[in-house]
mmCIF file of C-alpha atoms in Angstrom:
data_model
loop_
_atom_site.group_PDB
_atom_site.id
_atom_site.type_symbol
_atom_site.label_atom_id
_atom_site.label_comp_id
_atom_site.label_asym_id
_atom_site.label_seq_id
_atom_site.Cartn_x
_atom_site.Cartn_y
_atom_site.Cartn_z
ATOM 1 C CA MET A 9 -112.417 52.300 108.146
ATOM 2 C CA SER A 10 -109.902 54.871 109.457
ATOM 3 C CA GLY A 11 -111.204 54.307 112.979
ATOM 4 C CA PHE A 12 -110.337 50.638 112.626
ATOM 5 C CA PHE A 13 -106.700 51.308 111.677
ATOM 6 C CA ARG A 14 -105.960 53.851 114.397
ATOM 7 C CA GLY A 15 -104.515 52.191 117.488
ATOM 8 C CA THR A 16 -104.630 48.689 116.023
ATOM 9 C CA ASN A 17 -102.155 46.158 117.489
ATOM 10 C CA THR A 18 -101.818 42.381 117.611
ATOM 11 C CA ASP A 19 -104.122 42.091 120.592
ATOM 12 C CA GLN A 20 -106.924 44.023 118.893
ATOM 13 C CA VAL A 21 -106.707 42.158 115.601
ATOM 14 C CA LYS A 22 -108.489 39.002 116.777
ATOM 15 C CA HIS A 23 -110.640 38.101 113.883
ATOM 16 C CA VAL A 24 -108.808 36.609 110.945
ATOM 17 C CA ASN A 25 -111.882 36.928 108.789
ATOM 18 C CA ALA A 26 -111.968 40.664 109.378
ATOM 19 C CA GLU A 27 -108.313 40.949 108.418
ATOM 20 C CA GLN A 28 -108.772 38.946 105.257
ATOM 21 C CA LYS A 29 -111.855 40.945 104.328
ATOM 22 C CA LEU A 30 -109.881 44.164 104.743
ATOM 23 C CA ILE A 31 -106.980 42.818 102.713
ATOM 24 C CA LYS A 32 -109.305 41.787 99.913
ATOM 25 C CA GLN A 33 -110.874 45.216 99.863
ATOM 26 C CA LEU A 34 -107.498 46.965 99.729
ATOM 27 C CA THR A 35 -106.337 44.599 97.010
ATOM 28 C CA LYS A 36 -109.469 45.362 95.005
ATOM 29 C CA ASP A 37 -108.803 49.070 95.433
ATOM 30 C CA LYS A 38 -105.199 48.464 94.295
ATOM 31 C CA LYS A 39 -103.723 49.777 97.532
ATOM 32 C CA PHE A 40 -100.920 47.216 97.466
ATOM 33 C CA PRO A 41 -97.884 47.351 95.128
ATOM 34 C CA GLU A 42 -97.383 44.622 92.522
ATOM 35 C CA HIS A 43 -94.214 43.178 94.086
ATOM 36 C CA TYR A 44 -96.318 42.034 97.079
ATOM 37 C CA SER A 45 -97.288 39.109 94.898
ATOM 38 C CA LYS A 46 -93.749 37.720 95.191
ATOM 39 C CA LYS A 47 -92.907 35.468 98.128
ATOM 40 C CA VAL A 48 -89.939 35.866 100.470
ATOM 41 C CA ASP A 49 -88.094 33.051 102.201
ATOM 42 C CA MET A 50 -86.998 34.692 105.476
ATOM 43 C CA SER A 51 -84.474 31.890 106.112
ATOM 44 C CA LYS A 52 -82.423 33.349 103.271
ATOM 45 C CA VAL A 53 -82.464 36.875 104.703
ATOM 46 C CA SER A 54 -79.877 38.238 107.141
ATOM 47 C CA MET A 55 -81.871 39.939 109.882
ATOM 48 C CA ASP A 56 -78.642 41.205 111.430
ATOM 49 C CA VAL A 57 -78.438 43.504 108.427
ATOM 50 C CA MET A 58 -82.143 44.213 108.058
ATOM 51 C CA LYS A 59 -82.897 45.207 111.646
ATOM 52 C CA PRO A 60 -80.654 48.320 111.636
ATOM 53 C CA TRP A 61 -82.314 49.445 108.417
ATOM 54 C CA ILE A 62 -85.802 48.834 109.872
ATOM 55 C CA THR A 63 -84.893 50.853 112.978
ATOM 56 C CA LYS A 64 -83.460 53.726 110.946
ATOM 57 C CA ARG A 65 -86.318 53.870 108.425
ATOM 58 C CA ILE A 66 -89.096 53.755 111.035
ATOM 59 C CA THR A 67 -87.370 56.517 112.997
ATOM 60 C CA GLU A 68 -87.087 58.627 109.818
ATOM 61 C CA LEU A 69 -90.757 58.183 108.949
ATOM 62 C CA LEU A 70 -92.132 58.721 112.469
ATOM 63 C CA GLY A 71 -89.704 61.505 113.334
ATOM 64 C CA PHE A 72 -88.713 59.846 116.601
ATOM 65 C CA GLU A 73 -87.395 56.527 117.908
ATOM 66 C CA ASP A 74 -89.983 53.936 118.869
ATOM 67 C CA ASP A 75 -88.618 50.594 120.035
ATOM 68 C CA ILE A 76 -92.112 49.093 120.336
ATOM 69 C CA VAL A 77 -92.876 49.610 116.650
ATOM 70 C CA VAL A 78 -89.435 48.322 115.635
ATOM 71 C CA ASP A 79 -89.735 45.215 117.821
ATOM 72 C CA PHE A 80 -93.259 44.563 116.547
ATOM 73 C CA CYS A 81 -92.107 44.691 112.931
ATOM 74 C CA VAL A 82 -89.055 42.491 113.551
ATOM 75 C CA ALA A 83 -91.182 39.962 115.483
ATOM 76 C CA GLN A 84 -93.540 39.542 112.535
ATOM 77 C CA LEU A 85 -90.596 38.913 110.227
ATOM 78 C CA HIS A 86 -89.208 36.287 112.610
ATOM 79 C CA GLU A 87 -92.644 34.558 112.815
ATOM 80 C CA PRO A 88 -93.965 34.572 109.267
ATOM 81 C CA GLY A 89 -96.687 31.967 109.916
ATOM 82 C CA GLU A 90 -97.508 28.668 108.277
ATOM 83 C CA LYS A 91 -98.112 30.162 104.843
ATOM 84 C CA GLY A 92 -95.039 32.354 105.022
ATOM 85 C CA MET A 93 -94.759 36.101 105.353
ATOM 86 C CA ASP A 94 -97.713 38.008 103.895
ATOM 87 C CA PRO A 95 -96.677 41.579 103.028
ATOM 88 C CA LYS A 96 -100.303 42.693 102.819
ATOM 89 C CA LEU A 97 -101.002 41.524 106.374
ATOM 90 C CA LEU A 98 -97.748 43.137 107.514
ATOM 91 C CA GLN A 99 -98.870 46.476 106.079
ATOM 92 C CA VAL A 100 -102.309 46.200 107.695
ATOM 93 C CA ASN A 101 -100.757 45.477 111.094
ATOM 94 C CA MET A 102 -98.118 48.228 110.771
ATOM 95 C CA THR A 103 -100.809 50.742 109.828
ATOM 96 C CA GLY A 104 -102.036 50.707 113.446
ATOM 97 C CA PHE A 105 -98.655 52.192 114.486
ATOM 98 C CA MET A 106 -97.524 54.175 111.456
ATOM 99 C CA GLU A 107 -100.880 55.054 109.818
ATOM 100 C CA ARG A 108 -100.326 56.353 106.263
ATOM 101 C CA LYS A 109 -96.571 55.923 106.522
ATOM 102 C CA ALA A 110 -96.976 52.165 106.880
ATOM 103 C CA ALA A 111 -97.570 51.682 103.125
ATOM 104 C CA PRO A 112 -94.308 53.255 101.862
ATOM 105 C CA PHE A 113 -92.356 51.598 104.682
ATOM 106 C CA CYS A 114 -93.668 48.099 103.969
ATOM 107 C CA SER A 115 -93.195 48.559 100.223
ATOM 108 C CA GLU A 116 -89.528 49.494 100.710
ATOM 109 C CA LEU A 117 -89.059 46.685 103.244
ATOM 110 C CA TRP A 118 -90.499 44.046 100.906
ATOM 111 C CA THR A 119 -88.293 45.247 98.040
ATOM 112 C CA HIS A 120 -85.190 44.824 100.212
ATOM 113 C CA LEU A 121 -86.333 41.399 101.437
ATOM 114 C CA LEU A 122 -86.805 40.189 97.860
ATOM 115 C CA SER A 123 -83.325 41.415 96.974
ATOM 116 C CA ALA A 124 -81.809 39.883 100.115
ATOM 117 C CA GLN A 125 -83.159 36.375 99.475
ATOM 118 C CA ASP A 126 -81.505 36.415 96.043
ATOM 119 C CA SER A 127 -78.133 37.368 97.555
ATOM 120 C CA PRO A 128 -75.653 34.627 98.584
ATOM 121 C CA VAL A 129 -75.077 36.473 101.867
ATOM 122 C CA GLY A 130 -78.709 37.408 102.533
ATOM 123 C CA VAL A 131 -78.053 41.118 102.093
ATOM 124 C CA PRO A 132 -80.014 43.373 99.711
ATOM 125 C CA ARG A 133 -78.112 44.373 96.611
ATOM 126 C CA GLU A 134 -78.835 48.010 97.381
ATOM 127 C CA PHE A 135 -77.128 47.665 100.762
ATOM 128 C CA ILE A 136 -74.060 46.089 99.170
ATOM 129 C CA ASP A 137 -73.849 48.858 96.570
ATOM 130 C CA GLN A 138 -74.343 51.466 99.269
ATOM 131 C CA LYS A 139 -71.607 49.872 101.381
ATOM 132 C CA LYS A 140 -69.274 49.831 98.404
ATOM 133 C CA GLU A 141 -70.014 53.490 97.791
ATOM 134 C CA GLU A 142 -69.343 54.296 101.446
ATOM 135 C CA LEU A 143 -66.050 52.395 101.311
ATOM 136 C CA LYS A 144 -65.176 54.187 98.080
ATOM 137 C CA GLN A 145 -65.943 57.556 99.643
ATOM 138 C CA LYS A 146 -63.926 56.662 102.730
ATOM 139 C CA LYS A 147 -61.030 55.612 100.539
ATOM 140 C CA GLU A 148 -61.266 58.818 98.528
ATOM 141 C CA GLU A 149 -61.477 60.813 101.740
ATOM 142 C CA ALA A 150 -58.432 58.985 103.106
ATOM 143 C CA GLU A 151 -56.587 59.714 99.865
ATOM 144 C CA ARG A 152 -57.598 63.382 100.096
ATOM 145 C CA VAL A 153 -56.361 63.479 103.676
ATOM 146 C CA GLN A 154 -53.073 61.889 102.619
ATOM 147 C CA GLU A 155 -52.734 64.357 99.751
ATOM 148 C CA GLU A 156 -53.490 67.229 102.104
ATOM 149 C CA LEU A 157 -50.933 65.953 104.604
ATOM 150 C CA LYS A 158 -48.420 65.548 101.806
ATOM 151 C CA ARG A 159 -49.141 69.064 100.550
ATOM 152 C CA ARG A 160 -48.825 70.548 104.022
ATOM 153 C CA ARG A 161 -45.610 68.602 104.618
ATOM 154 C CA GLN A 162 -44.245 69.953 101.334
ATOM 155 C CA ASP A 163 -45.345 73.462 102.279
ATOM 156 C CA LEU A 164 -43.523 73.138 105.595
ATOM 157 C CA GLU A 165 -40.413 71.870 103.855
ATOM 158 C CA ASP A 166 -40.589 74.697 101.308
ATOM 159 C CA ALA A 167 -41.087 77.241 104.087
ATOM 160 C CA ALA A 168 -38.151 75.815 106.037
ATOM 161 C CA LYS A 169 -36.006 75.885 102.909
ATOM 162 C CA ALA A 170 -37.045 79.477 102.213
ATOM 163 C CA ASP A 171 -36.179 80.413 105.814
ATOM 164 C CA ARG A 172 -32.774 78.790 105.471
ATOM 165 C CA GLU A 173 -32.116 80.583 102.219
ATOM 166 C CA ALA A 174 -33.281 83.882 103.715
ATOM 167 C CA GLU A 175 -31.040 83.367 106.751
ATOM 168 C CA LYS A 176 -28.170 82.464 104.469
ATOM 169 C CA ALA A 177 -28.789 85.607 102.435
ATOM 170 C CA LYS A 178 -28.878 87.709 105.605
ATOM 171 C CA THR A 179 -25.616 86.156 106.778
ATOM 172 C CA SER A 180 -24.066 86.845 103.391
ATOM 173 C CA ASP A 181 -25.285 90.438 103.486
ATOM 174 C CA ARG A 182 -23.904 90.942 106.990
ATOM 175 C CA SER A 183 -20.579 89.459 105.920
ATOM 176 C CA ARG A 184 -20.489 91.685 102.860
ATOM 177 C CA ARG A 185 -21.341 94.743 104.927
ATOM 178 C CA ASP A 186 -18.653 93.793 107.441
ATOM 179 C CA ASP A 187 -16.168 93.453 104.603
ATOM 180 C CA ASP A 188 -17.251 96.801 103.210
ATOM 181 C CA ARG A 189 -16.892 98.403 106.616
ATOM 182 C CA GLY A 190 -13.480 96.771 106.998
ATOM 183 C CA ARG A 191 -12.381 98.100 103.636
ATOM 184 C CA GLY A 192 -13.857 101.439 104.559
ATOM 185 C CA ARG A 193 -11.854 101.503 107.769
ATOM 186 C CA ASP A 194 -8.730 100.512 105.864
ATOM 187 C CA ASP A 195 -9.431 103.219 103.325
ATOM 188 C CA ASP A 196 -10.002 105.705 106.122
ATOM 189 C CA ARG A 197 -6.782 104.659 107.808
ATOM 190 C CA GLY A 198 -5.007 104.875 104.477
ATOM 191 C CA ARG A 199 -6.452 108.287 103.786
ATOM 192 C CA GLY A 200 -5.563 109.277 107.343
ATOM 193 C CA ARG A 201 -2.006 108.157 106.836
ATOM 194 C CA ASP A 202 -1.901 109.988 103.524
ATOM 195 C CA ARG A 203 -3.227 113.134 105.141
ATOM 196 C CA GLU A 204 -0.713 112.782 107.984
ATOM 197 C CA ASP A 205 2.088 112.292 105.486
ATOM 198 C CA ASP A 206 0.863 115.320 103.578
ATOM 199 C CA ARG A 207 0.772 117.357 106.738
ATOM 200 C CA ARG A 208 4.215 116.082 107.693
ATOM 201 C CA ASP A 209 5.533 116.956 104.259
ATOM 202 C CA ASP A 210 3.872 120.344 104.509
ATOM 203 C CA ARG A 211 5.505 120.930 107.848
ATOM 204 C CA ARG A 212 8.837 119.807 106.483
ATOM 205 C CA GLY A 213 8.399 122.015 103.458
ATOM 206 C CA ARG A 214 7.411 124.954 105.559
ATOM 207 C CA GLY A 215 10.377 124.233 107.870
ATOM 208 C CA ARG A 216 12.783 124.181 104.962
ATOM 209 C CA GLU A 217 11.249 127.315 103.554
ATOM 210 C CA GLU A 218 11.439 128.980 106.955
ATOM 211 C CA ARG A 219 15.070 128.013 107.412
ATOM 212 C CA ARG A 220 15.906 129.212 103.933
ATOM 213 C CA ARG A 221 14.144 132.478 104.541
ATOM 214 C CA GLN A 222 15.927 132.877 107.858
ATOM 215 C CA ARG A 223 19.271 132.240 106.228
ATOM 216 C CA GLU A 224 18.481 134.790 103.608
ATOM 217 C CA GLU A 225 17.483 137.344 106.206
ATOM 218 C CA SER A 226 20.522 136.539 108.338
ATOM 219 C CA GLY A 227 22.815 136.850 105.370
ATOM 220 C CA SER A 228 21.501 140.297 104.409
ATOM 221 C CA GLU A 229 21.999 141.733 107.931
ATOM 222 C CA SER A 230 25.594 140.413 108.683
ATOM 223 C CA PRO A 231 28.576 142.779 107.768
ATOM 224 C CA GLN A 232 30.553 142.025 104.680
ATOM 225 C CA PRO A 233 34.199 141.116 105.272
ATOM 226 C CA ARG A 234 36.570 143.926 104.342
ATOM 227 C CA LYS A 235 38.925 143.423 101.483
ATOM 228 C CA ARG A 236 42.528 144.188 102.078
ATOM 229 C CA ASP A 237 44.196 146.720 99.933
ATOM 230 C CA LYS A 238 47.200 145.016 98.384
ATOM 231 C CA LYS A 239 48.836 148.244 97.476
ATOM 232 C CA SER A 240 48.824 149.625 100.939
ATOM 233 C CA PHE A 241 50.287 146.514 102.431
ATOM 234 C CA LYS A 242 53.823 146.713 103.325
ATOM 235 C CA TRP A 243 56.345 144.961 105.537
ATOM 236 C CA GLU A 244 57.559 146.615 108.573
ATOM 237 C CA ASP A 245 61.173 146.384 109.674
#
């Protein structure tokens, strides 16, 4: 049986009876999921939406891109046959390319097709919910970006304000120091003038003291005027 599946393609599957016999055997062995019993009207399905999913899912399951397998699967969906698309036949045919991974792939595909035909736009409900979630995440991400930009803008404004206040404080400090130095210079000049006045007063005081002392010394050394004796005075004729 496994030898039959390996390498099977549309050219090799020539005998419809053999296919039907195989499908009956797999159905008897319960190899097909229950939702395969439901029919899908492919005219109600948007293949523009389904094909990207088919490409992505096949690549994920195989581990590499394979356009031949993707095109083969899409072709069968576009040409469902007179009796409509048979999911069991689709799985048998896909097994030749995907082997054991064909069953989970076809089961997922049929689930999406059933959901898509019930949608007014031919898109599976899961895809719509996923798209809404993506849009929600993008919106939240955009809001986070805006919040981050707003926060950074506020940080820049706060930093600029802090710089201005720091510069203002520095200017105020320099002005205060300049005023202090100015008052210090005035005080120094005032103290200098006071010291000069004190020295001048000292010199004046010492000069007065020196002159007084000199007068005293000069007075003690000069001869005293003689007093005339009134008794000895007499007129001469």
